[in-house]
Amino acid sequence: MPKVLSQSQVDYFHEYGYCAPIDVMSEEEAHALKLRVEAAEAAHPEELGPTNRNNAHLAYTCIDEVAHHPVIVGAVSDLIGADILLYGTVLFFKEPKSAGFVSWHQDATYMGIEPHTFITPWLALTPSNPELGCIKAIPGSHKDGIRTHDDTFGEDNILTRGQTVTDVNEAEAVDLILRPGQMSIHHARTVHGSMPNQGDERRMGIALQAYMGPDSRQTIGEHLVQVVQGCEDGGDFSVLPRPDADRDESGLAARAQANANWAEILYAGASKVRAY
């Protein structure tokens, strides 16, 4: 029996490739977390700015706590089993009235992980709705295999190489609307994206990208993960430590190692490389 999700939520995820909304914490807890993240941003903008949003969980305890949150880990366990590894995290922040968007894409195309059984929770720290540019997903698209992606390197595209699925029927898209403290979870092959933030409020979310089982393997770059639950080691992966304090020496070194590895993976075969 599932521990966090209901059986109907588990069934829905496997049928449609996503599940939302899922309650993780109260709005008050989400607001307190938001303030901690914003304080870290203000103190170290060079480390958490728009071009440096990856793998902050390795150096900042507020993000590390999210990555190991018992409700999130429990929901992940309901979907992929008790042995869980974490690949990385991304801070997805959209400023008010900004042009940044995420094109239609599948995570499985560029993360260099096989098999494509990994999943990504996305935790909202602020409201995430159509006006603010919430995630949109194409139901059932995870069943269709990998689609052709074009690298656009669009100026306002938040994705590294602007990778875009061109044959999407947008009429099928579903808005994954979340209140602060709720999350969505999507499958590695689910086609998803998001529009610009047209509202007056900053949209803040943390993508836990991604959780996977110990049978997963990296096909590009180094095999770097955190052990979240169950596994005695990372299998064929090298295990990165959790931070003991914000910006401790080992945490900063682990984040630098992971980000350098991600750059190699995410831009593999690309015609150019951007600053993130």
PDB file of C-alpha atoms in Angstrom:
ATOM      1  CA  MET A   1       0.000   0.000   0.000  1.00  0.00           C
ATOM      2  CA  PRO A   2       1.235   3.548  -0.711  1.00  0.00           C
ATOM      3  CA  LYS A   3       2.565   5.518   2.272  1.00  0.00           C
ATOM      4  CA  VAL A   4       1.897   9.115   1.197  1.00  0.00           C
ATOM      5  CA  LEU A   5      -0.040   8.967  -2.052  1.00  0.00           C
ATOM      6  CA  SER A   6      -3.417   7.333  -2.369  1.00  0.00           C
ATOM      7  CA  GLN A   7      -3.718   4.349  -4.680  1.00  0.00           C
ATOM      8  CA  SER A   8      -5.750   6.512  -7.046  1.00  0.00           C
ATOM      9  CA  GLN A   9      -2.896   9.045  -7.182  1.00  0.00           C
ATOM     10  CA  VAL A  10      -0.398   6.285  -7.920  1.00  0.00           C
ATOM     11  CA  ASP A  11      -2.639   4.920 -10.670  1.00  0.00           C
ATOM     12  CA  TYR A  12      -3.175   8.418 -12.083  1.00  0.00           C
ATOM     13  CA  PHE A  13       0.579   9.038 -12.257  1.00  0.00           C
ATOM     14  CA  HIS A  14       1.227   5.825 -14.153  1.00  0.00           C
ATOM     15  CA  GLU A  15      -1.658   6.514 -16.536  1.00  0.00           C
ATOM     16  CA  TYR A  16      -1.022  10.195 -17.262  1.00  0.00           C
ATOM     17  CA  GLY A  17       2.653  10.744 -16.401  1.00  0.00           C
ATOM     18  CA  TYR A  18       2.139  13.304 -13.655  1.00  0.00           C
ATOM     19  CA  CYS A  19       0.273  13.854 -10.399  1.00  0.00           C
ATOM     20  CA  ALA A  20      -0.763  17.185  -8.834  1.00  0.00           C
ATOM     21  CA  PRO A  21      -1.447  18.735  -6.452  1.00  0.00           C
ATOM     22  CA  ILE A  22       0.191  16.801  -3.610  1.00  0.00           C
ATOM     23  CA  ASP A  23       0.286  18.370  -0.143  1.00  0.00           C
ATOM     24  CA  VAL A  24       3.808  18.506   1.318  1.00  0.00           C
ATOM     25  CA  MET A  25       3.706  21.265   3.947  1.00  0.00           C
ATOM     26  CA  SER A  26       1.443  24.060   5.120  1.00  0.00           C
ATOM     27  CA  GLU A  27       1.435  27.469   3.452  1.00  0.00           C
ATOM     28  CA  GLU A  28       3.034  28.878   6.605  1.00  0.00           C
ATOM     29  CA  GLU A  29       5.877  26.348   6.395  1.00  0.00           C
ATOM     30  CA  ALA A  30       6.316  27.090   2.701  1.00  0.00           C
ATOM     31  CA  HIS A  31       6.497  30.822   3.443  1.00  0.00           C
ATOM     32  CA  ALA A  32       9.148  30.251   6.112  1.00  0.00           C
ATOM     33  CA  LEU A  33      11.141  28.168   3.628  1.00  0.00           C
ATOM     34  CA  LYS A  34      10.740  30.887   0.996  1.00  0.00           C
ATOM     35  CA  LEU A  35      12.194  33.458   3.407  1.00  0.00           C
ATOM     36  CA  ARG A  36      15.212  31.214   4.087  1.00  0.00           C
ATOM     37  CA  VAL A  37      15.830  30.768   0.372  1.00  0.00           C
ATOM     38  CA  GLU A  38      15.496  34.502  -0.281  1.00  0.00           C
ATOM     39  CA  ALA A  39      17.894  35.272   2.577  1.00  0.00           C
ATOM     40  CA  ALA A  40      20.452  32.927   1.029  1.00  0.00           C
ATOM     41  CA  GLU A  41      19.923  34.608  -2.356  1.00  0.00           C
ATOM     42  CA  ALA A  42      20.440  38.058  -0.857  1.00  0.00           C
ATOM     43  CA  ALA A  43      23.580  37.008   1.012  1.00  0.00           C
ATOM     44  CA  HIS A  44      25.173  35.139  -1.901  1.00  0.00           C
ATOM     45  CA  PRO A  45      23.678  36.354  -5.205  1.00  0.00           C
ATOM     46  CA  GLU A  46      26.697  35.115  -7.142  1.00  0.00           C
ATOM     47  CA  GLU A  47      25.942  31.562  -5.976  1.00  0.00           C
ATOM     48  CA  LEU A  48      22.155  31.565  -6.389  1.00  0.00           C
ATOM     49  CA  GLY A  49      21.541  33.988  -9.248  1.00  0.00           C
ATOM     50  CA  PRO A  50      19.704  33.276 -12.519  1.00  0.00           C
ATOM     51  CA  THR A  51      22.716  31.526 -14.080  1.00  0.00           C
ATOM     52  CA  ASN A  52      23.596  29.463 -11.002  1.00  0.00           C
ATOM     53  CA  ARG A  53      20.417  27.731  -9.828  1.00  0.00           C
ATOM     54  CA  ASN A  54      21.583  24.109  -9.993  1.00  0.00           C
ATOM     55  CA  ASN A  55      22.385  21.755  -7.120  1.00  0.00           C
ATOM     56  CA  ALA A  56      21.984  24.253  -4.277  1.00  0.00           C
ATOM     57  CA  HIS A  57      20.963  21.334  -2.044  1.00  0.00           C
ATOM     58  CA  LEU A  58      24.612  20.347  -1.811  1.00  0.00           C
ATOM     59  CA  ALA A  59      25.615  23.626  -0.134  1.00  0.00           C
ATOM     60  CA  TYR A  60      22.474  25.126   1.442  1.00  0.00           C
ATOM     61  CA  THR A  61      20.613  23.372   4.236  1.00  0.00           C
ATOM     62  CA  CYS A  62      17.224  24.887   3.364  1.00  0.00           C
ATOM     63  CA  ILE A  63      17.285  23.149  -0.036  1.00  0.00           C
ATOM     64  CA  ASP A  64      18.842  19.988   1.407  1.00  0.00           C
ATOM     65  CA  GLU A  65      15.918  19.698   3.835  1.00  0.00           C
ATOM     66  CA  VAL A  66      13.491  19.834   0.909  1.00  0.00           C
ATOM     67  CA  ALA A  67      15.396  17.126  -0.959  1.00  0.00           C
ATOM     68  CA  HIS A  68      15.100  14.824   2.061  1.00  0.00           C
ATOM     69  CA  HIS A  69      11.636  15.918   3.228  1.00  0.00           C
ATOM     70  CA  PRO A  70       9.773  12.833   4.498  1.00  0.00           C
ATOM     71  CA  VAL A  71       6.568  13.587   2.596  1.00  0.00           C
ATOM     72  CA  ILE A  72       8.414  14.095  -0.686  1.00  0.00           C
ATOM     73  CA  VAL A  73      10.569  11.014  -0.153  1.00  0.00           C
ATOM     74  CA  GLY A  74       7.511   9.003   0.853  1.00  0.00           C
ATOM     75  CA  ALA A  75       5.619   9.989  -2.288  1.00  0.00           C
ATOM     76  CA  VAL A  76       8.640   9.147  -4.423  1.00  0.00           C
ATOM     77  CA  SER A  77       8.900   5.769  -2.699  1.00  0.00           C
ATOM     78  CA  ASP A  78       5.252   5.098  -3.549  1.00  0.00           C
ATOM     79  CA  LEU A  79       6.116   5.527  -7.235  1.00  0.00           C
ATOM     80  CA  ILE A  80       9.603   4.055  -7.707  1.00  0.00           C
ATOM     81  CA  GLY A  81      10.268   1.905  -4.633  1.00  0.00           C
ATOM     82  CA  ALA A  82      12.095   2.206  -1.320  1.00  0.00           C
ATOM     83  CA  ASP A  83      15.664   2.535  -2.663  1.00  0.00           C
ATOM     84  CA  ILE A  84      16.083   6.147  -3.757  1.00  0.00           C
ATOM     85  CA  LEU A  85      18.948   8.191  -5.191  1.00  0.00           C
ATOM     86  CA  LEU A  86      18.838  11.935  -5.936  1.00  0.00           C
ATOM     87  CA  TYR A  87      20.477  13.256  -9.100  1.00  0.00           C
ATOM     88  CA  GLY A  88      20.180  17.006  -8.452  1.00  0.00           C
ATOM     89  CA  THR A  89      18.020  20.067  -7.862  1.00  0.00           C
ATOM     90  CA  VAL A  90      17.104  23.218  -9.779  1.00  0.00           C
ATOM     91  CA  LEU A  91      15.653  26.486  -8.472  1.00  0.00           C
ATOM     92  CA  PHE A  92      13.015  27.650 -10.945  1.00  0.00           C
ATOM     93  CA  PHE A  93      12.280  31.301 -10.197  1.00  0.00           C
ATOM     94  CA  LYS A  94      10.349  33.630 -12.517  1.00  0.00           C
ATOM     95  CA  GLU A  95      10.315  37.337 -11.803  1.00  0.00           C
ATOM     96  CA  PRO A  96       7.051  39.318 -12.141  1.00  0.00           C
ATOM     97  CA  LYS A  97       6.208  40.453 -15.674  1.00  0.00           C
ATOM     98  CA  SER A  98       9.243  38.616 -17.054  1.00  0.00           C
ATOM     99  CA  ALA A  99       9.703  36.912 -20.416  1.00  0.00           C
ATOM    100  CA  GLY A 100      11.347  33.703 -19.223  1.00  0.00           C
ATOM    101  CA  PHE A 101       9.617  30.467 -20.203  1.00  0.00           C
ATOM    102  CA  VAL A 102      10.297  26.739 -20.396  1.00  0.00           C
ATOM    103  CA  SER A 103       9.711  25.168 -23.802  1.00  0.00           C
ATOM    104  CA  TRP A 104       7.941  21.846 -24.306  1.00  0.00           C
ATOM    105  CA  HIS A 105      10.445  19.119 -23.517  1.00  0.00           C
ATOM    106  CA  GLN A 106      11.088  15.720 -21.921  1.00  0.00           C
ATOM    107  CA  ASP A 107      13.650  15.464 -19.120  1.00  0.00           C
ATOM    108  CA  ALA A 108      14.799  12.069 -20.382  1.00  0.00           C
ATOM    109  CA  THR A 109      16.294  13.586 -23.541  1.00  0.00           C
ATOM    110  CA  TYR A 110      19.151  15.486 -21.937  1.00  0.00           C
ATOM    111  CA  MET A 111      19.919  14.153 -18.442  1.00  0.00           C
ATOM    112  CA  GLY A 112      21.942  11.156 -19.605  1.00  0.00           C
ATOM    113  CA  ILE A 113      20.153   8.702 -17.298  1.00  0.00           C
ATOM    114  CA  GLU A 114      18.818   5.274 -18.248  1.00  0.00           C
ATOM    115  CA  PRO A 115      16.362   3.678 -17.889  1.00  0.00           C
ATOM    116  CA  HIS A 116      13.797   6.461 -18.165  1.00  0.00           C
ATOM    117  CA  THR A 117      12.081   5.595 -14.901  1.00  0.00           C
ATOM    118  CA  PHE A 118      13.248   8.605 -12.891  1.00  0.00           C
ATOM    119  CA  ILE A 119      10.763  11.186 -11.619  1.00  0.00           C
ATOM    120  CA  THR A 120      10.847  14.890 -10.740  1.00  0.00           C
ATOM    121  CA  PRO A 121       8.859  16.508  -7.924  1.00  0.00           C
ATOM    122  CA  TRP A 122       8.373  20.292  -8.190  1.00  0.00           C
ATOM    123  CA  LEU A 123       7.635  22.065  -4.880  1.00  0.00           C
ATOM    124  CA  ALA A 124       5.901  25.457  -4.936  1.00  0.00           C
ATOM    125  CA  LEU A 125       7.148  28.129  -2.514  1.00  0.00           C
ATOM    126  CA  THR A 126       4.688  30.666  -3.937  1.00  0.00           C
ATOM    127  CA  PRO A 127       1.424  30.220  -5.836  1.00  0.00           C
ATOM    128  CA  SER A 128       1.982  28.529  -9.191  1.00  0.00           C
ATOM    129  CA  ASN A 129      -0.894  29.131 -11.589  1.00  0.00           C
ATOM    130  CA  PRO A 130      -1.387  30.059 -15.265  1.00  0.00           C
ATOM    131  CA  GLU A 131      -0.898  33.792 -14.660  1.00  0.00           C
ATOM    132  CA  LEU A 132       2.413  33.187 -12.888  1.00  0.00           C
ATOM    133  CA  GLY A 133       3.629  30.592 -15.410  1.00  0.00           C
ATOM    134  CA  CYS A 134       2.877  27.224 -13.810  1.00  0.00           C
ATOM    135  CA  ILE A 135       3.986  23.907 -15.292  1.00  0.00           C
ATOM    136  CA  LYS A 136       1.827  22.540 -18.097  1.00  0.00           C
ATOM    137  CA  ALA A 137       1.893  18.830 -18.933  1.00  0.00           C
ATOM    138  CA  ILE A 138       0.641  16.704 -21.818  1.00  0.00           C
ATOM    139  CA  PRO A 139      -1.306  13.780 -20.305  1.00  0.00           C
ATOM    140  CA  GLY A 140      -0.078  10.338 -21.336  1.00  0.00           C
ATOM    141  CA  SER A 141       2.906  11.670 -23.289  1.00  0.00           C
ATOM    142  CA  HIS A 142       5.284   9.556 -21.193  1.00  0.00           C
ATOM    143  CA  LYS A 143       3.971   6.470 -22.995  1.00  0.00           C
ATOM    144  CA  ASP A 144       5.026   7.634 -26.459  1.00  0.00           C
ATOM    145  CA  GLY A 145       8.798   7.310 -26.120  1.00  0.00           C
ATOM    146  CA  ILE A 146      11.315  10.058 -26.824  1.00  0.00           C
ATOM    147  CA  ARG A 147      10.206  12.768 -29.227  1.00  0.00           C
ATOM    148  CA  THR A 148      12.433  14.821 -31.507  1.00  0.00           C
ATOM    149  CA  HIS A 149      13.800  17.949 -29.802  1.00  0.00           C
ATOM    150  CA  ASP A 150      15.300  20.988 -31.529  1.00  0.00           C
ATOM    151  CA  ASP A 151      17.962  23.072 -29.767  1.00  0.00           C
ATOM    152  CA  THR A 152      16.791  26.686 -30.143  1.00  0.00           C
ATOM    153  CA  PHE A 153      18.992  28.493 -27.589  1.00  0.00           C
ATOM    154  CA  GLY A 154      16.120  30.973 -27.332  1.00  0.00           C
ATOM    155  CA  GLU A 155      17.113  34.089 -25.396  1.00  0.00           C
ATOM    156  CA  ASP A 156      14.196  33.869 -22.951  1.00  0.00           C
ATOM    157  CA  ASN A 157      14.128  30.071 -22.767  1.00  0.00           C
ATOM    158  CA  ILE A 158      15.117  29.006 -19.248  1.00  0.00           C
ATOM    159  CA  LEU A 159      16.328  25.583 -20.425  1.00  0.00           C
ATOM    160  CA  THR A 160      20.063  25.250 -21.014  1.00  0.00           C
ATOM    161  CA  ARG A 161      19.930  24.724 -24.764  1.00  0.00           C
ATOM    162  CA  GLY A 162      16.327  25.764 -25.379  1.00  0.00           C
ATOM    163  CA  GLN A 163      15.465  22.173 -26.269  1.00  0.00           C
ATOM    164  CA  THR A 164      11.967  22.092 -27.742  1.00  0.00           C
ATOM    165  CA  VAL A 165       9.477  19.443 -28.837  1.00  0.00           C
ATOM    166  CA  THR A 166       7.827  20.894 -31.921  1.00  0.00           C
ATOM    167  CA  ASP A 167       4.909  18.496 -32.466  1.00  0.00           C
ATOM    168  CA  VAL A 168       2.874  19.272 -29.332  1.00  0.00           C
ATOM    169  CA  ASN A 169      -0.891  19.603 -29.386  1.00  0.00           C
ATOM    170  CA  GLU A 170      -1.149  22.412 -26.847  1.00  0.00           C
ATOM    171  CA  ALA A 171      -4.916  21.985 -26.636  1.00  0.00           C
ATOM    172  CA  GLU A 172      -4.231  18.809 -24.637  1.00  0.00           C
ATOM    173  CA  ALA A 173      -2.088  20.603 -22.033  1.00  0.00           C
ATOM    174  CA  VAL A 174      -3.109  20.575 -18.374  1.00  0.00           C
ATOM    175  CA  ASP A 175      -2.103  23.322 -15.922  1.00  0.00           C
ATOM    176  CA  LEU A 176      -0.482  21.916 -12.767  1.00  0.00           C
ATOM    177  CA  ILE A 177      -1.820  24.523 -10.357  1.00  0.00           C
ATOM    178  CA  LEU A 178      -0.202  24.537  -6.909  1.00  0.00           C
ATOM    179  CA  ARG A 179      -0.534  26.533  -3.720  1.00  0.00           C
ATOM    180  CA  PRO A 180       2.597  27.192  -1.646  1.00  0.00           C
ATOM    181  CA  GLY A 181       3.605  23.929   0.018  1.00  0.00           C
ATOM    182  CA  GLN A 182       2.166  21.657  -2.668  1.00  0.00           C
ATOM    183  CA  MET A 183       4.088  19.739  -5.307  1.00  0.00           C
ATOM    184  CA  SER A 184       3.617  18.061  -8.621  1.00  0.00           C
ATOM    185  CA  ILE A 185       5.527  14.974  -9.759  1.00  0.00           C
ATOM    186  CA  HIS A 186       6.194  14.149 -13.403  1.00  0.00           C
ATOM    187  CA  HIS A 187       7.710  11.205 -15.256  1.00  0.00           C
ATOM    188  CA  ALA A 188      11.024  11.415 -17.113  1.00  0.00           C
ATOM    189  CA  ARG A 189       9.293  11.229 -20.510  1.00  0.00           C
ATOM    190  CA  THR A 190       6.306  13.495 -19.767  1.00  0.00           C
ATOM    191  CA  VAL A 191       6.194  16.417 -22.202  1.00  0.00           C
ATOM    192  CA  HIS A 192       5.940  19.586 -20.129  1.00  0.00           C
ATOM    193  CA  GLY A 193       6.809  23.272 -20.128  1.00  0.00           C
ATOM    194  CA  SER A 194       5.661  26.625 -18.760  1.00  0.00           C
ATOM    195  CA  MET A 195       4.779  30.104 -19.979  1.00  0.00           C
ATOM    196  CA  PRO A 196       6.172  33.479 -18.795  1.00  0.00           C
ATOM    197  CA  ASN A 197       5.114  35.027 -15.510  1.00  0.00           C
ATOM    198  CA  GLN A 198       2.552  37.670 -16.421  1.00  0.00           C
ATOM    199  CA  GLY A 199       1.590  38.423 -12.816  1.00  0.00           C
ATOM    200  CA  ASP A 200       2.792  40.833 -10.155  1.00  0.00           C
ATOM    201  CA  GLU A 201       4.251  38.150  -7.881  1.00  0.00           C
ATOM    202  CA  ARG A 202       7.477  36.212  -8.146  1.00  0.00           C
ATOM    203  CA  ARG A 203       6.952  32.521  -8.912  1.00  0.00           C
ATOM    204  CA  MET A 204       9.335  30.318  -6.921  1.00  0.00           C
ATOM    205  CA  GLY A 205       9.667  26.558  -7.122  1.00  0.00           C
ATOM    206  CA  ILE A 206      12.238  23.868  -6.378  1.00  0.00           C
ATOM    207  CA  ALA A 207      12.619  21.009  -8.853  1.00  0.00           C
ATOM    208  CA  LEU A 208      14.061  17.827  -7.357  1.00  0.00           C
ATOM    209  CA  GLN A 209      15.463  16.599 -10.629  1.00  0.00           C
ATOM    210  CA  ALA A 210      15.438  13.733 -10.258  1.00  0.00           C
ATOM    211  CA  TYR A 211      14.854  10.767  -7.967  1.00  0.00           C
ATOM    212  CA  MET A 212      15.736   7.323  -9.307  1.00  0.00           C
ATOM    213  CA  GLY A 213      16.342   3.753  -8.261  1.00  0.00           C
ATOM    214  CA  PRO A 214      19.758   2.092  -7.875  1.00  0.00           C
ATOM    215  CA  ASP A 215      19.356   0.347 -11.228  1.00  0.00           C
ATOM    216  CA  SER A 216      19.752   3.712 -12.982  1.00  0.00           C
ATOM    217  CA  ARG A 217      22.966   4.449 -14.833  1.00  0.00           C
ATOM    218  CA  GLN A 218      24.606   7.549 -16.242  1.00  0.00           C
ATOM    219  CA  THR A 219      25.425   7.386 -19.955  1.00  0.00           C
ATOM    220  CA  ILE A 220      27.279  10.727 -20.095  1.00  0.00           C
ATOM    221  CA  GLY A 221      29.638  12.264 -17.532  1.00  0.00           C
ATOM    222  CA  GLU A 222      30.370  11.177 -13.975  1.00  0.00           C
ATOM    223  CA  HIS A 223      27.935   9.193 -11.858  1.00  0.00           C
ATOM    224  CA  LEU A 224      27.198  11.641  -9.004  1.00  0.00           C
ATOM    225  CA  VAL A 225      24.210  11.257  -6.641  1.00  0.00           C
ATOM    226  CA  GLN A 226      23.047  11.545  -3.063  1.00  0.00           C
ATOM    227  CA  VAL A 227      21.655   8.512  -1.292  1.00  0.00           C
ATOM    228  CA  VAL A 228      18.208   9.481  -0.007  1.00  0.00           C
ATOM    229  CA  GLN A 229      16.765   6.234   1.262  1.00  0.00           C
ATOM    230  CA  GLY A 230      17.473   2.533   1.376  1.00  0.00           C
ATOM    231  CA  CYS A 231      20.614   2.172  -0.706  1.00  0.00           C
ATOM    232  CA  GLU A 232      23.763   1.361   1.229  1.00  0.00           C
ATOM    233  CA  ASP A 233      25.747   3.030  -1.527  1.00  0.00           C
ATOM    234  CA  GLY A 234      25.135   4.625  -4.891  1.00  0.00           C
ATOM    235  CA  GLY A 235      25.598   1.467  -6.923  1.00  0.00           C
ATOM    236  CA  ASP A 236      27.560   2.547  -9.986  1.00  0.00           C
ATOM    237  CA  PHE A 237      27.360   6.174  -8.820  1.00  0.00           C
ATOM    238  CA  SER A 238      29.717   8.255  -6.686  1.00  0.00           C
ATOM    239  CA  VAL A 239      27.943   9.506  -3.573  1.00  0.00           C
ATOM    240  CA  LEU A 240      27.954  13.203  -2.663  1.00  0.00           C
ATOM    241  CA  PRO A 241      27.566  14.298   0.991  1.00  0.00           C
ATOM    242  CA  ARG A 242      24.757  16.280   2.603  1.00  0.00           C
ATOM    243  CA  PRO A 243      25.848  19.694   3.940  1.00  0.00           C
ATOM    244  CA  ASP A 244      26.415  19.992   7.697  1.00  0.00           C
ATOM    245  CA  ALA A 245      25.938  23.769   7.492  1.00  0.00           C
ATOM    246  CA  ASP A 246      25.296  26.394   4.854  1.00  0.00           C
ATOM    247  CA  ARG A 247      28.234  26.768   2.502  1.00  0.00           C
ATOM    248  CA  ASP A 248      30.525  24.411   4.393  1.00  0.00           C
ATOM    249  CA  GLU A 249      33.726  23.518   2.582  1.00  0.00           C
ATOM    250  CA  SER A 250      32.682  20.022   1.568  1.00  0.00           C
ATOM    251  CA  GLY A 251      29.267  21.249   0.398  1.00  0.00           C
ATOM    252  CA  LEU A 252      30.679  23.986  -1.820  1.00  0.00           C
ATOM    253  CA  ALA A 253      33.171  21.516  -3.292  1.00  0.00           C
ATOM    254  CA  ALA A 254      30.435  18.946  -3.941  1.00  0.00           C
ATOM    255  CA  ARG A 255      28.236  21.548  -5.631  1.00  0.00           C
ATOM    256  CA  ALA A 256      31.095  22.733  -7.836  1.00  0.00           C
ATOM    257  CA  GLN A 257      31.830  19.132  -8.829  1.00  0.00           C
ATOM    258  CA  ALA A 258      28.169  18.409  -9.587  1.00  0.00           C
ATOM    259  CA  ASN A 259      27.667  21.605 -11.592  1.00  0.00           C
ATOM    260  CA  ALA A 260      30.761  20.974 -13.704  1.00  0.00           C
ATOM    261  CA  ASN A 261      29.477  17.470 -14.371  1.00  0.00           C
ATOM    262  CA  TRP A 262      26.020  18.794 -15.276  1.00  0.00           C
ATOM    263  CA  ALA A 263      27.539  21.224 -17.782  1.00  0.00           C
ATOM    264  CA  GLU A 264      29.218  18.295 -19.540  1.00  0.00           C
ATOM    265  CA  ILE A 265      25.996  16.273 -19.524  1.00  0.00           C
ATOM    266  CA  LEU A 266      23.453  18.961 -20.411  1.00  0.00           C
ATOM    267  CA  TYR A 267      25.483  20.381 -23.296  1.00  0.00           C
ATOM    268  CA  ALA A 268      26.685  17.073 -24.732  1.00  0.00           C
ATOM    269  CA  GLY A 269      26.573  17.344 -28.521  1.00  0.00           C
ATOM    270  CA  ALA A 270      25.289  20.939 -28.456  1.00  0.00           C
ATOM    271  CA  SER A 271      26.500  23.502 -30.976  1.00  0.00           C
ATOM    272  CA  LYS A 272      27.245  26.033 -28.229  1.00  0.00           C
ATOM    273  CA  VAL A 273      27.285  26.419 -24.452  1.00  0.00           C
ATOM    274  CA  ARG A 274      25.527  29.071 -22.383  1.00  0.00           C
ATOM    275  CA  ALA A 275      26.368  30.318 -18.890  1.00  0.00           C
ATOM    276  CA  TYR A 276      23.918  27.952 -17.166  1.00  0.00           C
TER     277      TYR A 276
END
